[in-house]
XYZ file of N, CA and C in Angstrom:
564
model
N 94.847 126.529 96.952
C 93.739 125.174 97.978
C 94.525 124.285 98.928
N 93.759 123.713 99.002
C 94.732 123.116 100.833
C 94.027 121.324 100.862
N 94.555 120.507 101.198
C 93.672 119.620 101.406
C 93.865 119.438 103.091
N 93.146 118.603 103.291
C 92.985 118.564 105.188
C 93.083 117.688 105.245
N 94.658 117.122 105.448
C 95.111 116.066 106.115
C 96.421 116.537 106.700
N 96.441 116.204 108.385
C 97.385 116.576 108.430
C 99.252 115.697 108.608
N 100.226 116.699 108.030
C 101.146 115.807 108.107
C 101.166 114.167 109.285
N 102.352 114.229 109.164
C 102.910 112.711 109.603
C 103.041 112.731 110.873
N 103.666 113.646 110.941
C 104.604 114.070 112.444
C 103.469 114.166 113.145
N 102.682 115.004 112.429
C 101.534 115.451 113.621
C 100.423 114.782 113.489
N 100.132 113.415 112.628
C 99.329 112.500 112.739
C 99.938 111.472 114.448
N 99.189 110.527 114.897
C 98.846 110.209 116.345
C 98.422 108.329 115.602
N 100.265 108.532 115.501
C 100.487 106.432 114.969
C 100.663 105.520 115.686
N 100.408 104.768 115.956
C 100.785 103.702 117.525
C 101.995 103.536 116.320
N 103.000 102.465 117.647
C 103.942 101.804 117.006
C 103.622 100.047 116.214
N 104.506 100.846 115.132
C 104.456 99.064 114.519
C 103.681 98.086 115.393
N 104.855 97.890 116.400
C 105.405 96.670 116.718
C 103.592 95.990 117.367
N 103.666 97.790 118.342
C 102.368 97.529 119.267
C 100.860 97.012 118.870
N 100.471 97.418 117.166
C 99.866 97.799 116.548
C 99.856 96.245 115.765
N 100.783 95.719 115.827
C 100.971 94.301 115.041
C 100.313 93.389 116.438
N 100.788 93.540 117.896
C 100.901 92.015 118.676
C 98.939 92.292 118.814
N 98.745 93.368 118.656
C 97.193 93.648 119.104
C 96.407 92.553 117.536
N 97.133 92.712 116.990
C 96.785 92.076 115.493
C 96.920 90.707 115.635
N 97.600 90.495 116.770
C 98.397 88.610 116.533
C 98.858 88.694 115.543
N 100.052 89.522 114.772
C 100.384 89.690 114.093
C 102.006 89.228 113.424
N 103.263 89.052 112.777
C 104.379 88.971 113.884
C 104.740 89.805 112.204
N 105.061 91.322 113.156
C 106.011 92.614 112.890
C 106.631 91.990 111.546
N 107.723 91.203 112.534
C 108.660 90.458 110.940
C 108.141 90.149 109.771
N 107.060 90.086 109.237
C 106.517 89.904 108.321
C 105.694 91.018 106.864
N 105.651 90.223 105.813
C 104.941 91.478 105.111
C 103.246 91.474 105.340
N 103.189 93.191 105.435
C 101.522 92.647 105.966
C 100.972 93.595 104.244
N 99.452 92.748 104.175
C 99.357 93.651 102.816
C 97.693 94.117 103.453
N 97.485 95.482 103.032
C 96.986 95.785 103.989
C 95.246 96.098 102.721
N 94.185 95.247 102.694
C 93.218 95.538 101.940
C 92.196 96.283 102.143
N 91.890 97.406 101.454
C 91.185 98.429 101.849
C 89.954 99.066 100.588
N 88.786 99.524 100.814
C 88.008 100.335 99.823
C 86.471 99.759 100.227
N 86.640 100.172 101.952
C 84.954 100.211 101.801
C 84.351 98.935 101.742
N 83.125 98.595 102.423
C 82.590 97.532 102.098
C 82.427 97.465 100.543
N 82.269 98.159 100.295
C 81.543 97.711 98.422
C 82.888 97.492 97.979
N 83.696 98.076 98.233
C 84.690 97.767 96.845
C 85.613 97.019 97.876
N 86.057 96.590 98.873
C 86.312 95.601 99.091
C 86.291 93.904 99.158
N 84.475 94.238 99.146
C 83.756 93.269 98.788
C 84.847 92.273 97.551
N 84.335 93.545 96.318
C 84.579 93.497 94.619
C 86.435 92.233 95.093
N 87.288 92.985 96.126
C 88.938 92.158 95.724
C 88.775 91.055 96.475
N 87.591 90.102 97.318
C 87.832 89.440 98.183
C 88.331 88.663 97.213
N 87.728 87.792 96.666
C 88.761 86.823 95.474
C 89.670 86.161 95.045
N 90.164 87.491 95.012
C 92.071 87.988 95.236
C 92.887 87.671 96.051
N 91.909 87.651 97.211
C 93.165 87.574 98.843
C 94.140 86.427 98.857
N 93.173 85.182 98.561
C 93.973 83.628 98.796
C 94.749 84.108 98.467
N 94.969 84.411 96.737
C 96.702 84.625 96.185
C 97.424 85.492 97.084
N 97.465 86.282 97.649
C 97.795 87.210 98.611
C 98.050 86.391 100.046
N 97.678 85.152 100.041
C 97.659 84.937 101.232
C 99.195 83.386 101.317
N 100.175 83.914 102.042
C 101.344 82.539 102.429
C 101.880 82.550 103.568
N 102.954 82.018 103.461
C 103.402 81.868 105.300
C 103.987 82.866 105.224
N 105.077 83.692 103.919
C 105.479 84.379 104.261
C 105.041 85.908 104.157
N 102.901 86.396 104.240
C 102.348 87.244 103.615
C 101.454 87.051 105.043
N 101.160 88.364 105.640
C 99.875 89.203 105.944
C 99.397 89.453 106.125
N 97.558 89.554 106.246
C 96.463 90.312 104.746
C 95.442 90.670 106.178
N 95.543 91.882 106.121
C 94.824 92.627 106.877
C 93.711 93.640 106.105
N 92.183 93.371 106.436
C 91.099 93.563 104.980
C 89.971 94.636 105.985
N 90.427 95.788 105.974
C 89.209 96.824 105.933
C 87.912 96.735 105.661
N 87.368 96.530 106.644
C 85.782 95.847 105.507
C 84.820 96.898 105.393
N 85.532 97.877 106.090
C 84.157 99.023 106.165
C 82.645 98.555 107.171
N 81.877 98.899 106.998
C 80.174 99.412 107.760
C 79.195 98.366 107.753
N 80.160 97.351 105.928
C 79.019 96.290 105.862
C 79.510 94.882 106.639
N 78.041 94.990 107.609
C 77.886 93.895 108.722
C 78.292 93.345 108.447
N 78.091 92.942 107.199
C 77.578 91.205 106.352
C 78.408 90.693 105.874
N 78.638 91.869 104.999
C 80.442 91.654 104.075
C 81.302 91.123 106.003
N 81.345 91.921 106.487
C 82.520 91.865 107.329
C 83.116 90.028 107.886
N 81.392 89.955 108.719
C 80.895 88.041 108.744
C 81.963 87.766 108.056
N 80.567 87.647 106.889
C 80.892 86.661 105.645
C 82.646 86.427 105.342
N 83.181 87.331 105.374
C 84.647 87.519 105.264
C 85.141 86.673 106.043
N 84.705 87.084 107.546
C 86.259 86.899 108.529
C 85.140 85.268 108.839
N 84.167 84.241 108.532
C 83.540 83.255 108.487
C 85.118 82.806 108.134
N 84.974 83.183 106.366
C 85.545 82.563 105.437
C 87.449 82.526 105.976
N 87.560 83.342 106.279
C 89.288 82.867 106.505
C 89.302 83.133 107.883
N 88.114 82.562 108.353
C 88.994 81.640 110.405
C 90.461 81.302 110.194
N 89.729 79.832 109.344
C 91.065 78.789 110.171
C 92.416 79.536 109.798
N 91.881 80.994 108.299
C 93.422 81.386 108.150
C 94.496 82.534 109.273
N 95.744 82.036 110.003
C 95.951 82.202 110.889
C 96.794 84.278 109.907
N 97.088 84.141 108.456
C 97.528 85.668 108.151
C 96.317 86.442 108.104
N 95.579 86.128 107.561
C 94.122 87.226 107.580
C 93.490 87.604 108.834
N 93.340 89.292 108.963
C 92.709 90.086 110.060
C 92.085 90.637 108.732
N 90.700 90.703 109.557
C 89.503 91.102 108.902
C 88.696 92.498 109.338
N 88.666 93.776 109.614
C 88.622 94.920 110.617
C 87.453 95.622 109.965
N 86.048 95.282 110.995
C 85.424 96.260 110.381
C 85.677 98.393 110.758
N 84.488 98.845 110.323
C 84.878 99.581 111.453
C 85.466 100.851 111.557
N 86.577 101.349 111.376
C 87.693 101.914 112.669
C 87.606 103.220 112.498
N 88.219 103.643 113.133
C 89.028 105.160 113.703
C 89.885 105.294 113.699
N 90.476 103.807 113.654
C 92.524 103.845 113.593
C 93.240 103.825 112.805
N 91.970 103.526 111.116
C 92.918 103.247 110.357
C 94.491 103.900 109.954
N 94.648 104.792 110.336
C 95.820 105.459 110.278
C 97.801 104.171 110.887
N 96.771 103.702 112.212
C 97.304 102.501 112.497
C 98.046 102.023 111.966
N 96.810 101.061 111.023
C 97.017 99.715 110.170
C 97.291 100.505 108.186
N 97.532 102.062 108.477
C 97.772 102.202 107.919
C 99.647 101.780 107.504
N 99.946 102.469 109.010
C 102.038 102.427 109.123
C 101.999 100.983 109.528
N 100.949 100.333 109.731
C 101.349 98.630 109.809
C 102.055 97.732 108.704
N 101.659 98.268 107.518
C 101.060 97.592 106.183
C 102.283 98.224 106.130
N 102.714 97.125 104.823
C 104.442 96.960 103.900
C 103.570 97.761 102.214
N 102.248 97.008 102.347
C 101.888 97.716 101.107
C 99.857 97.445 100.900
N 99.586 98.847 101.144
C 98.139 99.106 100.998
C 97.460 99.016 98.744
N 97.039 97.822 99.060
C 95.499 98.054 97.768
C 94.003 98.760 98.181
N 94.317 99.700 97.827
C 92.888 100.059 97.692
C 92.760 100.813 95.746
N 90.968 100.740 96.191
C 91.284 102.681 95.112
C 90.968 103.372 95.616
N 91.858 104.108 94.176
C 92.505 105.122 94.442
C 91.327 106.595 94.491
N 90.818 106.710 95.961
C 89.614 108.408 96.059
C 91.110 109.131 96.720
N 91.246 110.349 96.328
C 91.925 111.301 97.170
C 92.308 110.814 98.062
N 91.511 110.532 99.568
C 92.595 110.492 101.165
C 93.014 109.659 100.830
N 92.303 107.801 99.969
C 94.087 107.343 99.969
C 95.268 107.351 99.328
N 94.915 108.136 98.685
C 96.223 108.370 97.763
C 97.149 109.801 98.456
N 96.463 110.402 99.044
C 97.449 111.166 99.922
C 98.037 110.978 101.075
N 97.168 109.823 101.347
C 97.202 109.469 102.975
C 98.536 108.248 103.027
N 98.787 108.133 101.905
C 99.945 107.038 101.058
C 101.096 107.660 100.682
N 101.061 108.961 100.437
C 102.144 109.232 99.514
C 102.928 109.769 101.133
N 102.200 110.376 102.206
C 102.402 111.350 103.261
C 103.157 110.475 103.757
N 103.046 108.825 103.931
C 103.005 108.182 105.339
C 104.321 107.176 104.133
N 104.431 107.317 103.348
C 105.419 107.342 101.964
C 105.101 105.502 101.564
N 104.100 104.885 101.977
C 103.577 103.560 102.114
C 103.357 102.791 100.155
N 104.406 101.760 99.167
C 104.012 101.399 98.515
C 102.522 100.941 97.820
N 101.799 101.403 97.000
C 100.245 101.324 97.250
C 100.123 100.928 95.543
N 99.037 99.499 95.422
C 98.662 98.412 94.328
C 97.115 99.466 94.624
N 96.752 99.798 93.203
C 95.575 100.807 93.442
C 94.136 99.997 92.698
N 93.279 99.858 93.003
C 92.507 99.271 92.007
C 91.735 100.320 90.745
N 91.068 99.315 90.649
C 89.844 100.391 89.202
C 89.183 101.456 89.768
N 88.902 102.536 89.437
C 88.250 103.791 89.680
C 87.172 103.537 90.049
N 86.792 104.090 91.216
C 84.534 103.279 91.112
C 84.222 104.714 91.026
N 84.628 105.206 90.279
C 83.856 106.155 89.525
C 84.818 107.377 88.255
N 84.127 107.956 88.125
C 85.142 108.878 87.152
C 84.844 110.280 87.829
N 85.514 110.572 89.403
C 85.686 111.830 89.936
C 87.432 110.981 90.475
N 87.185 109.400 90.032
C 88.839 108.647 90.947
C 89.965 108.850 89.287
N 89.304 108.909 88.511
C 90.540 109.037 87.587
C 91.259 109.344 87.558
N 91.214 111.194 87.546
C 92.325 112.044 87.883
C 92.744 111.622 88.636
N 92.708 110.787 90.210
C 93.445 110.218 90.712
C 94.666 109.316 90.998
N 93.979 108.591 90.092
C 94.142 107.354 89.707
C 96.178 108.158 89.114
N 95.505 108.600 87.412
C 96.958 109.410 86.801
C 97.140 109.967 87.530
N 97.107 110.593 89.171
C 98.645 111.562 89.047
C 99.218 110.701 90.436
N 98.628 109.762 91.137
C 98.982 108.596 92.230
C 100.051 107.947 91.160
N 99.642 107.568 89.596
C 100.545 107.060 89.315
C 102.181 107.935 88.791
N 102.551 109.084 88.962
C 103.337 109.779 88.777
C 103.870 109.368 89.931
N 103.709 108.401 91.490
C 104.414 108.164 92.172
C 104.847 106.340 91.772
N 106.425 106.469 91.755
C 107.433 105.318 91.513
C 106.571 104.251 92.546
N 106.061 104.017 93.082
C 105.992 103.159 94.297
C 104.117 103.421 94.294
N 103.930 103.699 93.664
C 102.113 102.627 92.741
C 102.685 102.546 92.091
N 101.113 101.163 91.901
C 100.617 100.744 90.745
C 99.388 100.250 90.983
N 99.307 100.213 89.367
C 97.850 99.572 89.018
C 97.982 97.988 88.852
N 96.531 97.838 89.497
C 96.189 96.206 89.147
C 94.544 96.267 88.483
N 93.950 98.024 87.844
C 92.853 97.948 87.573
C 91.516 96.770 87.822
N 91.172 95.758 87.738
C 89.675 95.189 88.256
C 89.680 93.792 88.828
N 91.925 94.153 89.312
C 91.829 92.655 89.944
C 92.119 91.587 89.114
N 93.126 91.841 87.866
C 93.782 90.757 86.878
C 95.263 90.534 87.549
N 95.214 89.532 86.367
C 96.758 88.811 87.171
C 97.562 89.515 87.059
N 97.649 90.809 87.440
C 98.740 91.960 87.477
C 99.552 91.482 89.001
N 98.057 91.202 89.812
C 98.617 92.318 91.011
C 99.441 91.181 91.977
N 99.227 89.422 91.786
C 100.782 88.851 92.736
C 101.928 89.472 92.182
N 102.444 89.644 90.961
C 103.472 90.030 90.390
C 102.988 91.838 90.779
N 102.658 92.316 90.673
C 102.779 93.860 91.286
C 103.379 93.541 92.645
N 102.322 93.051 93.425
C 102.802 92.828 95.017
C 103.793 92.665 94.926
N 104.686 91.612 94.693
C 105.934 91.455 94.441
C 106.869 92.732 94.397
N 106.557 92.512 92.862
C 107.549 93.851 93.149
C 107.811 95.155 93.992
N 106.326 95.456 94.672
C 106.932 96.341 95.535
C 106.920 95.789 96.498
N 106.682 94.453 96.986
C 107.315 94.115 98.762
C 109.282 93.544 98.269
N 110.135 93.732 96.501
C 110.743 93.676 96.544
C 111.725 94.930 96.640
N 110.904 96.239 95.746
C 111.693 97.678 95.922
C 112.307 98.220 97.196
N 113.578 98.902 97.073
C 113.564 99.742 98.274
C 112.981 100.285 98.038
N 112.656 101.008 99.648
C 112.233 101.990 99.298
C 112.881 103.458 99.473
N 112.473 104.284 98.409
C 113.163 105.618 98.061
C 111.950 106.613 98.638
N 112.671 108.063 99.370
C 112.353 108.895 99.377
C 112.722 109.655 98.497
N 112.604 109.613 97.700
C 112.485 110.983 96.842
C 110.985 110.181 95.613
N 110.821 109.484 96.305
C 109.920 108.923 95.626
C 108.046 109.766 95.602
N 108.545 109.757 97.857
C 107.132 110.586 98.006
C 107.369 111.968 97.771
N 105.968 111.930 97.849
C 106.034 113.782 96.414
C 105.665 114.696 98.098
N 105.747 116.069 98.073
C 105.484 116.945 98.630
C 103.922 117.393 99.101
N 104.102 117.290 100.411
C 102.163 117.515 100.747
C 101.913 118.672 99.914
N 102.698 119.788 100.015
C 102.044 120.947 99.442
C 101.649 120.374 97.916
N 101.576 119.831 97.291
C 101.394 119.569 95.671
C 100.352 118.725 95.546
N 99.330 118.328 97.263
C 97.866 117.698 97.040
C 97.282 119.506 96.880
N 97.850 119.793 96.137
C 96.466 120.821 94.966
C 96.635 120.634 93.681
N 97.815 120.030 93.454
C 98.042 119.303 91.689
C 96.353 118.675 91.728
N 95.676 117.397 92.707
C 95.033 116.760 92.532
C 94.087 117.631 92.408
N 93.786 118.618 93.647
C 92.541 118.795 94.136
C 92.224 119.884 92.698
N 92.877 120.186 91.046
C 92.883 121.127 90.160
C 92.708 119.681 89.496
N 93.444 118.418 89.526
C 92.998 117.558 88.541
C 91.629 116.606 88.597
N 91.279 116.951 89.851
C 89.442 115.955 90.133
C 89.116 117.498 90.082
N 89.218 118.841 89.587
C 88.393 119.854 89.801
C 87.919 119.633 88.472
N 89.057 119.396 87.651
C 88.480 119.606 85.644
C 87.798 118.159 85.361
N 87.908 117.011 86.237
C 87.304 115.899 86.149
C 85.796 116.951 85.659
N 85.138 117.172 86.425
C 83.698 118.057 86.316
C 83.714 119.316 85.838
N 84.641 119.567 84.972
C 84.216 120.869 84.533
C 84.735 121.915 84.683
């Protein structure tokens, strides 16, 4: 089995400084990206204020829900460290810019974060199909689990920001077959 994800060197990813400049962010400050599509991202918004600080920046990928996107843009209009992006086909640039990604444990997200070598804070699985993904992902020491955004989010973000990058923690892309096998076992 093969997962339909291009290797990092084959992905077309813009330079971190270029993407940061486009968004008006400082590439020298940590960037936390929150992703999960409209519905999952919306459930995370209560905790976004906790993540904003003078030494952090937050990108919110709001997805296709225009109402949610407009509401969250309005809510954070005065916050210089928060950027809200609706649906985009340039998600790989934002993932590459991020120091930490906060997302639900979807198969694509788990694989993309591993290929890019990004630390990831995973939220509660959106359904039973994502439970195996979570179990698999947590075998990577650069991944943490926050559940339904409990009190662990701030400490998990701090731990991930302070951890030194460890190339040995990345898995080989060829191991994605294991994830597919685990997912298939969940459906019988």
